[in-house]
Amino acid sequence: MKKIMLMTMATLFSLALVAQNAVSVQFDEKSHDFGTLKEEQGKATTVFTFVNTSSIPVSLKNVRASCGCTTPNWSKAPVAPGAKGEITVTYNTTGRPGSFSKSITVTVGTDDETITESLRITGKVTPRPKTPEETYPHKYGELRAREDVVDYGSMFKGNSQERAWEIYNTTGKAHTITFTNVPAHITVVTPKVTAKPNEASKVVFKYNSAKSKNYYKISDKITVLVDGKAAGTLTISATLKENFSTLTDAERQKAPICVIKPTNVNFPEIKRGEVKTTEFEIKNDGQTPMSIRAISSEDNTHMKATTAKTTVHPGKSITVTVELDSKSYKAAHYNRKIHVITNDPVHSDITVTMEFTVVE
């Protein structure tokens, strides 16, 4: 019995020693809100303070931030019982506008025992004011534009839309903006604009899709003149689609039906620099003539699709020849798309996939 009591006392004594030597720290705060910061400020810093509440010296073994935008700094020197330790945390606001919430994982203790604490910083970064050069990155002579493309997006053939193009004068004198090489389906609503010093000006373009002879993705380049001198080109783009909503039920029943075979074409292996051709067939399974509105390659520069006819009568077929110039391709396997646009109201846009492998 005496032996059992001695063993029990020894165990309790050991546990008491362990409890005395247990690692524990108390942080003044575990989160810090920076509030609103300015992006141009660059760096914002706060200090997290803790007290060593254990009976033994402890050290900060590791402090790890959740991302590279947050930098912690700390001393590895032991912190005596009852003494204070510090962790300095810096957040870099440069290039990081918007709200943020970042965690910092702290490992503290001794060589034999460690504990983990989690800290957090939050705040909101207001974006720095952009310079005119940043807001208007495209140069046109002494002027700068926000974009070098005016994109009308998708539009039904026959409709018209207006879009504005914004240009900024960073100089101390006025400049005149005019245009040449403007196609018939594009109207410059404001054909002559005076750009005042240190101000933004807008040029309005009207896209008259009924005057365009083409369908699908259309891109036109017009010349921008500043004070009568060519200063660059502006791209006007649109995707023109056929409006089938006006068709009657009877017209739909007799409408052309586009059938393409095959819709996945495999070129033979191509040696880099070679030019090869292949073919696919377009058939009209409908009751009225089918018009080929457009055959557009994903890579119109090096993969060209052509056909001798643009009208396919009921029950008839035409052949599309695809020529691939491989000189610009690296050795690899490729998939490129060709879109066939027709007046088939159900399948007006059919994709043909061209697969090929280029070898050295």
Coordinates of C-alpha atoms in Angstrom, one line a residue:
M1 CA 0.0 0.0 0.0
K2 CA 2.9 2.3 0.9
K3 CA 4.5 1.5 -2.4
I4 CA 1.4 2.4 -4.3
M5 CA 1.1 5.7 -2.5
L6 CA 4.7 6.6 -3.3
M7 CA 4.2 5.8 -7.0
T8 CA 1.0 8.0 -7.1
M9 CA 2.8 10.9 -5.5
A10 CA 5.7 10.6 -7.9
T11 CA 3.3 10.6 -10.9
L12 CA 1.5 13.7 -9.6
F13 CA 4.8 15.4 -9.0
S14 CA 5.9 14.7 -12.6
L15 CA 2.6 16.0 -13.9
A16 CA 3.1 19.2 -11.8
L17 CA 6.5 19.7 -13.3
V18 CA 5.2 19.2 -16.8
A19 CA 2.4 21.7 -16.1
Q20 CA 4.9 24.2 -14.8
N21 CA 7.1 23.7 -17.9
A22 CA 4.2 23.8 -20.5
V23 CA 4.6 26.4 -23.2
S24 CA 2.0 29.2 -23.2
V25 CA 1.9 32.8 -24.5
Q26 CA -0.7 35.6 -24.4
F27 CA -1.0 38.0 -27.3
D28 CA -2.3 41.5 -26.7
E29 CA -4.3 41.2 -29.9
K30 CA -4.5 38.5 -32.6
S31 CA -5.9 40.6 -35.3
H32 CA -5.2 44.0 -36.6
D33 CA -7.4 46.1 -39.0
F34 CA -5.3 48.6 -41.0
G35 CA -8.5 50.4 -42.1
T36 CA -8.2 52.2 -45.4
L37 CA -4.8 52.4 -47.0
K38 CA -3.6 54.1 -50.2
E39 CA -2.0 52.0 -52.8
E40 CA 0.8 54.6 -53.3
Q41 CA 1.6 54.3 -49.6
G42 CA 3.6 51.2 -50.5
K43 CA 3.9 49.5 -47.1
A44 CA 1.9 49.4 -43.9
T45 CA 3.3 48.0 -40.7
T46 CA 1.9 46.8 -37.3
V47 CA 3.4 45.1 -34.3
F48 CA 1.9 42.1 -32.5
T49 CA 3.0 41.8 -28.8
F50 CA 2.8 38.8 -26.6
V51 CA 3.7 37.9 -23.0
N52 CA 5.5 34.6 -22.2
T53 CA 3.0 33.2 -19.6
S54 CA 4.9 29.9 -19.1
S55 CA 7.5 29.3 -16.5
I56 CA 10.4 28.7 -18.9
P57 CA 12.0 30.8 -21.6
V58 CA 10.4 30.4 -25.1
S59 CA 11.5 31.4 -28.6
L60 CA 9.7 32.2 -31.8
K61 CA 10.7 29.2 -34.0
N62 CA 8.9 30.3 -37.1
V63 CA 6.5 33.0 -38.4
R64 CA 4.9 32.3 -41.8
A65 CA 2.6 34.6 -43.8
S66 CA -0.1 33.3 -46.1
C67 CA 1.2 35.2 -49.1
G68 CA 4.3 37.1 -50.3
C69 CA 2.5 40.4 -49.9
T70 CA 2.8 40.1 -46.1
T71 CA 6.3 40.1 -44.5
P72 CA 6.8 39.2 -40.9
N73 CA 9.9 40.0 -38.9
W74 CA 10.8 38.7 -35.4
S75 CA 13.7 38.1 -33.0
K76 CA 14.8 34.5 -32.4
A77 CA 16.2 35.4 -29.0
P78 CA 14.6 33.6 -26.0
V79 CA 11.8 35.4 -24.2
A80 CA 12.0 35.0 -20.4
P81 CA 9.0 34.1 -18.3
G82 CA 6.8 37.2 -17.9
A83 CA 8.7 39.1 -20.6
K84 CA 7.3 40.4 -23.8
G85 CA 8.1 39.4 -27.4
E86 CA 7.2 41.2 -30.7
I87 CA 6.3 40.3 -34.3
T88 CA 6.4 43.0 -36.8
V89 CA 4.1 42.4 -39.8
T90 CA 4.3 44.5 -43.0
Y91 CA 1.7 44.5 -45.8
N92 CA 2.8 45.8 -49.3
T93 CA -0.1 47.8 -50.9
T94 CA 1.7 48.3 -54.2
G95 CA -0.3 46.8 -57.0
R96 CA -2.9 45.4 -54.6
P97 CA -6.0 47.6 -54.6
G98 CA -9.1 46.2 -52.8
S99 CA -9.9 44.5 -49.6
F100 CA -7.4 42.0 -48.0
S101 CA -7.4 39.5 -45.2
K102 CA -4.1 37.7 -44.5
S103 CA -3.1 35.2 -41.9
I104 CA 0.2 34.7 -40.1
T105 CA 1.0 31.4 -38.5
V106 CA 3.3 31.6 -35.4
T107 CA 5.2 28.7 -34.0
V108 CA 6.6 29.4 -30.5
G109 CA 8.2 27.2 -27.8
T110 CA 11.3 25.3 -26.9
D111 CA 13.3 22.6 -28.6
D112 CA 11.2 20.0 -26.9
E113 CA 7.7 21.6 -27.2
T114 CA 6.0 24.1 -29.4
I115 CA 2.6 25.6 -29.9
T116 CA 1.0 27.3 -32.8
E117 CA -0.9 30.7 -32.8
S118 CA -2.7 32.3 -35.7
L119 CA -2.7 36.1 -36.3
R120 CA -4.6 38.1 -39.0
I121 CA -4.3 41.4 -40.7
T122 CA -7.2 43.0 -42.6
G123 CA -7.9 46.3 -44.5
K124 CA -8.8 47.9 -47.7
V125 CA -6.5 49.5 -50.3
T126 CA -7.8 52.3 -52.4
P127 CA -6.2 52.3 -55.9
R128 CA -3.7 55.1 -56.7
P129 CA -4.8 57.6 -59.4
K130 CA -3.6 56.4 -62.8
T131 CA -1.6 58.7 -65.0
P132 CA -3.0 59.6 -68.5
E133 CA -0.3 57.4 -70.0
E134 CA -1.6 54.4 -68.0
T135 CA -5.3 55.2 -68.7
Y136 CA -4.7 55.8 -72.4
P137 CA -1.9 53.4 -73.3
H138 CA -2.2 53.5 -77.1
K139 CA -0.3 56.3 -78.9
Y140 CA -1.6 58.1 -81.9
G141 CA 1.0 60.7 -82.7
E142 CA 1.0 63.2 -79.8
L143 CA -2.4 61.8 -78.6
R144 CA -3.2 58.7 -76.6
A145 CA -6.3 56.4 -76.7
R146 CA -7.9 54.2 -74.2
E147 CA -8.3 51.4 -76.8
D148 CA -7.0 50.7 -80.3
V149 CA -10.2 48.6 -81.1
V150 CA -13.8 49.6 -81.3
D151 CA -15.7 46.4 -80.9
Y152 CA -19.5 46.2 -81.6
G153 CA -19.8 42.6 -80.5
S154 CA -22.6 40.5 -81.9
M155 CA -25.0 42.2 -84.2
F156 CA -27.9 41.0 -86.4
K157 CA -27.3 41.8 -90.1
G158 CA -29.4 44.8 -91.0
N159 CA -29.0 46.6 -87.6
S160 CA -27.0 49.6 -86.8
Q161 CA -25.1 50.6 -83.6
E162 CA -23.1 53.5 -82.4
R163 CA -19.9 53.3 -80.3
A164 CA -17.6 56.0 -78.9
W165 CA -13.8 55.9 -79.1
E166 CA -12.0 58.0 -76.4
I167 CA -8.7 59.8 -77.0
Y168 CA -6.7 62.0 -74.7
N169 CA -4.5 65.0 -75.5
T170 CA -1.5 65.1 -73.1
T171 CA 0.1 68.1 -74.8
G172 CA -0.3 71.8 -74.2
K173 CA -1.9 72.6 -77.6
A174 CA -5.0 71.5 -79.5
H175 CA -4.9 68.8 -82.2
T176 CA -7.4 67.9 -84.9
I177 CA -8.4 64.2 -85.4
T178 CA -9.7 63.0 -88.8
F179 CA -9.9 59.6 -90.5
T180 CA -9.2 57.9 -93.9
N181 CA -9.8 54.5 -95.4
V182 CA -13.2 54.3 -93.8
P183 CA -15.3 51.5 -95.4
A184 CA -18.9 52.2 -96.6
H185 CA -20.5 50.3 -93.7
I186 CA -18.8 52.5 -91.1
T187 CA -19.8 56.2 -90.6
V188 CA -17.8 58.6 -88.6
V189 CA -20.5 60.5 -86.8
T190 CA -18.0 63.1 -85.7
P191 CA -15.7 63.2 -88.7
K192 CA -13.5 66.0 -87.4
V193 CA -12.7 66.4 -83.7
T194 CA -10.6 69.0 -81.9
A195 CA -8.7 67.5 -79.0
K196 CA -8.3 70.2 -76.4
P197 CA -5.1 70.3 -74.2
N198 CA -5.1 67.9 -71.3
E199 CA -8.7 66.7 -72.0
A200 CA -10.4 63.6 -73.2
S201 CA -12.4 63.7 -76.5
K202 CA -14.8 61.2 -78.0
V203 CA -15.2 60.1 -81.6
V204 CA -18.5 58.4 -82.4
F205 CA -18.7 55.7 -85.1
K206 CA -21.9 54.2 -86.5
Y207 CA -21.8 50.6 -87.8
N208 CA -24.3 50.1 -90.6
S209 CA -24.3 46.3 -90.9
A210 CA -26.8 46.3 -93.8
K211 CA -24.1 47.9 -96.0
S212 CA -21.5 45.2 -95.2
K213 CA -21.2 42.4 -97.8
N214 CA -19.8 40.0 -95.2
Y215 CA -21.0 38.0 -92.2
Y216 CA -19.5 36.6 -89.0
K217 CA -16.3 38.1 -87.6
I218 CA -15.4 41.3 -89.5
S219 CA -12.4 43.5 -88.8
D220 CA -11.7 46.7 -90.6
K221 CA -8.7 49.0 -90.1
I222 CA -9.1 52.7 -90.6
T223 CA -6.3 55.3 -90.6
V224 CA -6.2 57.9 -87.8
L225 CA -4.9 61.3 -88.8
V226 CA -3.6 63.8 -86.3
D227 CA -3.3 67.3 -87.7
G228 CA -3.5 65.8 -91.2
K229 CA -0.7 63.2 -90.7
A230 CA -1.2 59.5 -90.4
A231 CA -0.8 58.6 -86.7
G232 CA -1.8 54.9 -86.6
T233 CA -4.7 52.5 -87.3
L234 CA -7.9 51.9 -85.4
T235 CA -9.6 48.5 -85.7
I236 CA -13.4 48.4 -86.1
S237 CA -14.7 44.9 -85.4
A238 CA -18.1 43.2 -85.2
T239 CA -19.7 39.8 -85.5
L240 CA -22.6 39.9 -87.9
K241 CA -25.3 37.2 -87.6
E242 CA -28.3 36.4 -89.6
N243 CA -31.7 37.1 -88.0
F244 CA -33.9 34.1 -88.5
S245 CA -36.7 35.4 -86.2
T246 CA -38.8 36.7 -89.1
L247 CA -39.0 33.3 -90.8
T248 CA -42.5 31.7 -91.0
D249 CA -43.1 28.1 -90.1
A250 CA -43.4 27.2 -93.7
E251 CA -40.1 28.9 -94.5
R252 CA -38.4 27.0 -91.7
Q253 CA -39.7 23.7 -93.0
K254 CA -38.3 24.4 -96.5
A255 CA -35.1 26.0 -95.2
P256 CA -31.6 24.7 -96.2
I257 CA -30.0 22.1 -93.9
C258 CA -26.2 22.3 -93.7
V259 CA -24.5 18.9 -93.3
I260 CA -20.7 18.8 -93.1
K261 CA -18.6 15.7 -93.4
P262 CA -16.2 15.2 -91.7
T263 CA -16.4 17.7 -88.9
N264 CA -13.0 16.5 -87.6
V265 CA -10.3 16.5 -90.2
N266 CA -6.9 15.0 -89.6
F267 CA -4.0 16.2 -91.7
P268 CA -1.1 13.8 -92.5
E269 CA 2.0 14.5 -90.4
I270 CA 3.5 17.8 -91.6
K271 CA 7.2 18.6 -91.7
R272 CA 7.8 22.1 -90.4
G273 CA 7.8 24.5 -93.3
E274 CA 5.7 22.4 -95.6
V275 CA 2.4 23.5 -97.1
K276 CA -0.3 20.8 -97.3
T277 CA -4.0 20.8 -98.2
T278 CA -7.0 18.7 -97.2
E279 CA -10.8 18.9 -97.9
F280 CA -14.2 18.6 -96.4
E281 CA -17.7 18.5 -97.9
I282 CA -20.7 20.8 -97.3
K283 CA -24.1 19.4 -98.4
N284 CA -27.5 20.9 -98.5
D285 CA -30.2 18.5 -97.2
G286 CA -32.9 21.1 -97.2
Q287 CA -35.4 22.2 -99.8
T288 CA -34.2 25.6 -100.8
P289 CA -30.7 26.9 -101.9
M290 CA -28.1 27.3 -99.1
S291 CA -25.8 30.3 -99.1
I292 CA -22.3 30.1 -97.6
R293 CA -22.1 33.3 -95.7
A294 CA -18.6 32.9 -94.5
I295 CA -15.9 30.3 -94.0
S296 CA -13.6 31.6 -91.2
S297 CA -10.4 30.0 -90.0
E298 CA -9.2 30.4 -86.4
D299 CA -5.8 31.1 -88.0
N300 CA -6.6 33.0 -91.2
T301 CA -3.0 33.8 -91.8
H302 CA -1.6 30.3 -92.0
M303 CA -4.7 28.2 -92.5
K304 CA -7.0 29.3 -95.4
A305 CA -10.3 27.6 -96.3
T306 CA -11.7 28.3 -99.8
T307 CA -14.5 27.1 -102.0
A308 CA -15.3 27.8 -105.6
K309 CA -19.1 28.1 -104.9
T310 CA -21.0 30.0 -102.3
T311 CA -24.5 28.6 -103.2
V312 CA -25.4 25.0 -102.6
H313 CA -28.6 23.8 -104.2
P314 CA -30.9 21.2 -102.5
G315 CA -29.3 17.7 -102.5
K316 CA -26.0 19.0 -103.8
S317 CA -22.6 19.4 -102.2
I318 CA -19.5 21.6 -102.5
T319 CA -15.9 21.0 -101.5
V320 CA -13.9 23.2 -99.2
T321 CA -10.2 23.1 -99.6
V322 CA -8.0 23.9 -96.6
E323 CA -4.4 25.0 -97.1
L324 CA -2.1 24.8 -94.1
D325 CA 1.3 26.6 -94.1
S326 CA 3.2 25.1 -91.2
K327 CA 6.3 27.4 -91.3
S328 CA 5.1 29.5 -88.3
Y329 CA 4.3 26.4 -86.2
K330 CA 6.6 24.7 -83.7
A331 CA 6.9 21.0 -83.5
A332 CA 3.7 19.9 -81.6
H333 CA 0.2 18.6 -82.0
Y334 CA -2.5 21.2 -82.9
N335 CA -6.3 21.7 -83.0
R336 CA -7.6 24.6 -85.1
K337 CA -11.2 25.6 -85.7
I338 CA -12.9 26.6 -88.9
H339 CA -16.4 28.1 -88.7
V340 CA -18.8 27.6 -91.6
I341 CA -21.6 30.2 -91.6
T342 CA -24.7 29.5 -93.7
N343 CA -28.4 30.5 -93.9
D344 CA -29.4 27.3 -92.2
P345 CA -31.6 28.7 -89.4
V346 CA -31.0 25.7 -87.1
H347 CA -27.2 25.2 -87.7
S348 CA -26.0 28.5 -89.0
D349 CA -22.6 28.1 -87.4
I350 CA -20.9 24.7 -87.7
T351 CA -17.4 24.1 -86.4
V352 CA -14.9 21.9 -88.3
T353 CA -11.9 20.9 -86.2
M354 CA -8.6 20.6 -88.0
E355 CA -6.0 18.3 -86.3
F356 CA -2.4 18.2 -87.3
T357 CA 1.0 17.4 -86.0
V358 CA 4.1 19.4 -87.0
V359 CA 7.5 17.7 -86.8
E360 CA 11.0 19.1 -87.4

